[in-house]
Short mmCIF file of C-alpha atoms in Angstrom, two decimals:
data_model
loop_
_atom_site.label_atom_id
_atom_site.label_comp_id
_atom_site.label_asym_id
_atom_site.label_seq_id
_atom_site.Cartn_x
_atom_site.Cartn_y
_atom_site.Cartn_z
CA UNK A 9 -2.44 0.70 36.04
CA UNK A 10 -3.63 0.59 32.61
CA UNK A 11 -1.33 -0.34 29.94
CA UNK A 12 -1.15 1.21 26.42
CA UNK A 13 -1.53 -1.54 23.80
CA UNK A 14 0.01 0.68 21.08
CA UNK A 15 3.71 0.07 21.79
CA UNK A 16 4.64 3.00 19.04
CA UNK A 17 5.03 6.58 20.21
CA UNK A 18 2.95 9.35 18.58
CA UNK A 19 4.69 12.49 17.20
CA UNK A 20 1.61 14.49 18.05
CA UNK A 21 -1.18 14.06 20.68
CA UNK A 22 -4.77 15.09 20.34
CA UNK A 23 -3.74 18.27 22.27
CA UNK A 24 -1.29 18.93 19.65
CA UNK A 25 -4.21 18.80 17.18
CA UNK A 26 -6.60 20.75 19.29
CA UNK A 27 -4.19 23.68 19.84
CA UNK A 28 -2.90 23.89 16.14
CA UNK A 29 -3.95 26.90 14.04
CA UNK A 30 -7.34 26.03 12.43
CA UNK A 31 -6.78 28.61 9.82
CA UNK A 32 -3.17 29.26 8.99
CA UNK A 33 -0.79 26.49 7.53
CA UNK A 34 2.09 25.23 9.28
CA UNK A 35 4.80 27.81 9.91
CA UNK A 36 7.48 28.50 7.22
CA UNK A 37 10.06 26.98 9.54
CA UNK A 38 8.31 23.81 9.85
CA UNK A 39 7.35 23.41 6.20
CA UNK A 40 10.76 24.04 5.04
CA UNK A 41 12.36 21.48 7.68
CA UNK A 42 10.02 19.00 6.45
CA UNK A 43 10.42 19.57 2.88
CA UNK A 44 14.25 19.64 3.06
CA UNK A 45 14.17 16.15 4.67
CA UNK A 46 11.70 14.97 1.83
CA UNK A 47 13.73 16.35 -0.95
CA UNK A 48 17.09 15.12 0.51
CA UNK A 49 15.36 11.69 0.62
CA UNK A 50 14.14 11.92 -2.91
CA UNK A 51 17.69 13.00 -4.26
CA UNK A 52 19.43 10.38 -2.25
CA UNK A 53 16.81 7.73 -3.91
CA UNK A 54 17.63 9.27 -7.49
CA UNK A 55 21.34 9.24 -7.22
CA UNK A 56 22.56 7.02 -4.50
CA UNK A 57 23.26 3.36 -4.99
CA UNK A 58 22.72 2.53 -1.49
CA UNK A 59 20.17 5.38 0.00
CA UNK A 60 20.03 5.18 3.86
CA UNK A 61 16.67 4.04 5.60
CA UNK A 62 15.87 7.46 6.52
CA UNK A 63 15.88 8.61 2.97
CA UNK A 64 13.23 5.94 2.10
CA UNK A 65 11.38 7.07 5.10
CA UNK A 66 11.06 10.77 4.46
CA UNK A 67 9.69 9.95 0.98
CA UNK A 68 7.65 7.43 2.35
CA UNK A 69 6.05 9.67 4.93
CA UNK A 70 5.14 12.29 2.38
CA UNK A 71 3.36 9.75 0.06
CA UNK A 72 1.77 8.02 3.32
CA UNK A 73 0.41 11.54 4.37
CA UNK A 74 -1.01 12.25 1.13
CA UNK A 75 -2.83 8.96 1.12
CA UNK A 76 -4.51 9.95 4.44
CA UNK A 77 -5.56 13.08 3.01
CA UNK A 78 -7.25 11.37 0.01
CA UNK A 79 -8.56 8.32 1.72
CA UNK A 80 -9.30 9.12 5.31
CA UNK A 81 -9.70 12.86 5.46
CA UNK A 82 -11.20 13.27 2.00
CA UNK A 83 -9.82 16.79 1.75
CA UNK A 84 -8.32 16.36 -1.72
CA UNK A 85 -8.64 13.84 -4.70
CA UNK A 86 -6.21 11.79 -6.48
CA UNK A 87 -7.96 11.56 -10.11
CA UNK A 88 -4.64 10.84 -11.90
CA UNK A 89 -3.22 8.06 -9.56
CA UNK A 90 -0.26 9.99 -8.53
CA UNK A 91 -0.54 8.84 -5.11
CA UNK A 92 -1.24 5.08 -6.17
CA UNK A 93 1.85 5.24 -8.46
CA UNK A 94 4.13 6.66 -5.99
CA UNK A 95 2.95 4.01 -3.43
CA UNK A 96 3.78 1.32 -6.17
CA UNK A 97 6.98 2.79 -6.91
CA UNK A 98 8.38 2.82 -3.30
CA UNK A 99 7.11 -0.65 -2.76
CA UNK A 100 8.50 -2.08 -6.03
CA UNK A 101 11.90 -0.20 -5.54
CA UNK A 102 12.53 -1.18 -1.91
CA UNK A 103 11.67 -4.89 -2.55
CA UNK A 104 14.38 -4.68 -5.62
CA UNK A 105 16.97 -2.93 -3.13
CA UNK A 106 16.43 -5.94 -0.78
CA UNK A 107 16.88 -8.50 -3.01
CA UNK A 108 19.63 -6.83 -5.37
CA UNK A 109 21.40 -4.99 -2.58
CA UNK A 110 21.39 -1.72 -4.66
CA UNK A 111 18.96 1.10 -5.51
CA UNK A 112 17.35 0.71 -9.00
CA UNK A 113 15.03 3.45 -9.53
CA UNK A 114 14.55 4.21 -13.05
CA UNK A 115 13.62 7.62 -14.56
CA UNK A 116 9.72 7.06 -14.63
CA UNK A 117 9.90 5.97 -11.09
CA UNK A 118 11.78 8.95 -10.10
CA UNK A 119 9.37 11.06 -11.79
CA UNK A 120 6.67 9.47 -10.08
CA UNK A 121 7.98 10.25 -6.63
CA UNK A 122 8.97 13.74 -7.67
CA UNK A 123 5.20 14.36 -8.80
CA UNK A 124 3.97 13.03 -5.35
CA UNK A 125 6.36 15.12 -3.47
CA UNK A 126 5.65 18.12 -5.23
CA UNK A 127 1.86 17.43 -4.65
CA UNK A 128 2.68 17.13 -0.82
CA UNK A 129 4.70 20.48 -0.95
CA UNK A 130 1.75 22.24 -2.51
CA UNK A 131 -0.65 20.62 0.01
CA UNK A 132 1.35 21.77 3.22
CA UNK A 133 1.74 25.42 1.74
CA UNK A 134 -2.37 25.51 1.70
CA UNK A 135 -4.00 23.21 4.31
CA UNK A 136 -4.22 24.56 7.98
CA UNK A 137 -1.94 23.32 10.53
CA UNK A 138 -4.74 21.47 12.45
CA UNK A 139 -5.59 19.66 9.27
CA UNK A 140 -1.95 18.56 8.82
CA UNK A 141 -1.47 17.62 12.40
CA UNK A 142 -4.71 15.39 12.18
CA UNK A 143 -3.13 13.96 9.07
CA UNK A 144 0.03 13.14 10.52
CA UNK A 145 -1.91 11.50 13.77
CA UNK A 146 -4.29 9.44 11.42
CA UNK A 147 -1.24 8.33 9.25
CA UNK A 148 0.60 7.24 12.38
CA UNK A 149 -2.18 5.25 13.46
CA UNK A 150 -2.60 3.55 10.03
CA UNK A 151 1.08 2.58 10.23
CA UNK A 152 0.85 1.46 13.69
CA UNK A 153 -2.06 -0.97 12.55
CA UNK A 154 -0.24 -2.07 9.63
CA UNK A 155 3.05 -2.86 12.12
CA UNK A 156 0.66 -4.65 14.42
CA UNK A 157 -0.43 -6.98 11.47
CA UNK A 158 -3.97 -5.29 10.78
CA UNK A 159 -3.56 -4.77 7.00
CA UNK A 160 -5.94 -3.93 4.38
CA UNK A 161 -5.71 -4.71 0.89
CA UNK A 162 -4.86 -1.26 -0.12
CA UNK A 163 -1.84 -1.17 2.16
CA UNK A 164 1.52 -1.30 0.49
CA UNK A 165 4.51 -2.18 2.81
CA UNK A 166 8.01 -1.14 2.25
#
């Protein structure tokens, strides 16, 4: 029996990608569900002294997906550095929370994350479902590589 070297489960398989709609965006229900989680996470990071890990994760997922769309899939650009700034903000804020024990996002950092999340919301409204499933798969693969110690200089860990 062949063992899977990847110890992390994938949300989507290549079959999901293959059968996803190549023209229409994700269903309104899926988009709404994703965005609610992300905006709840963003609100928690903005307003809570001790946001839970899943709040960080939902916002980080949106930023990581944007990174994939720019760097790996090349279906969009980031000329103003919105994604780079959001990645740095997440990294710095997470490190501060770990060392201080509470959330310390300032107004500029919150705005940086809000801008990135708004960008993500606009993207999932327009890109075909197949592209978003592929983006999700590529993002998870990159995260699995990072967790397995195969980092690149561009990878920012939180």
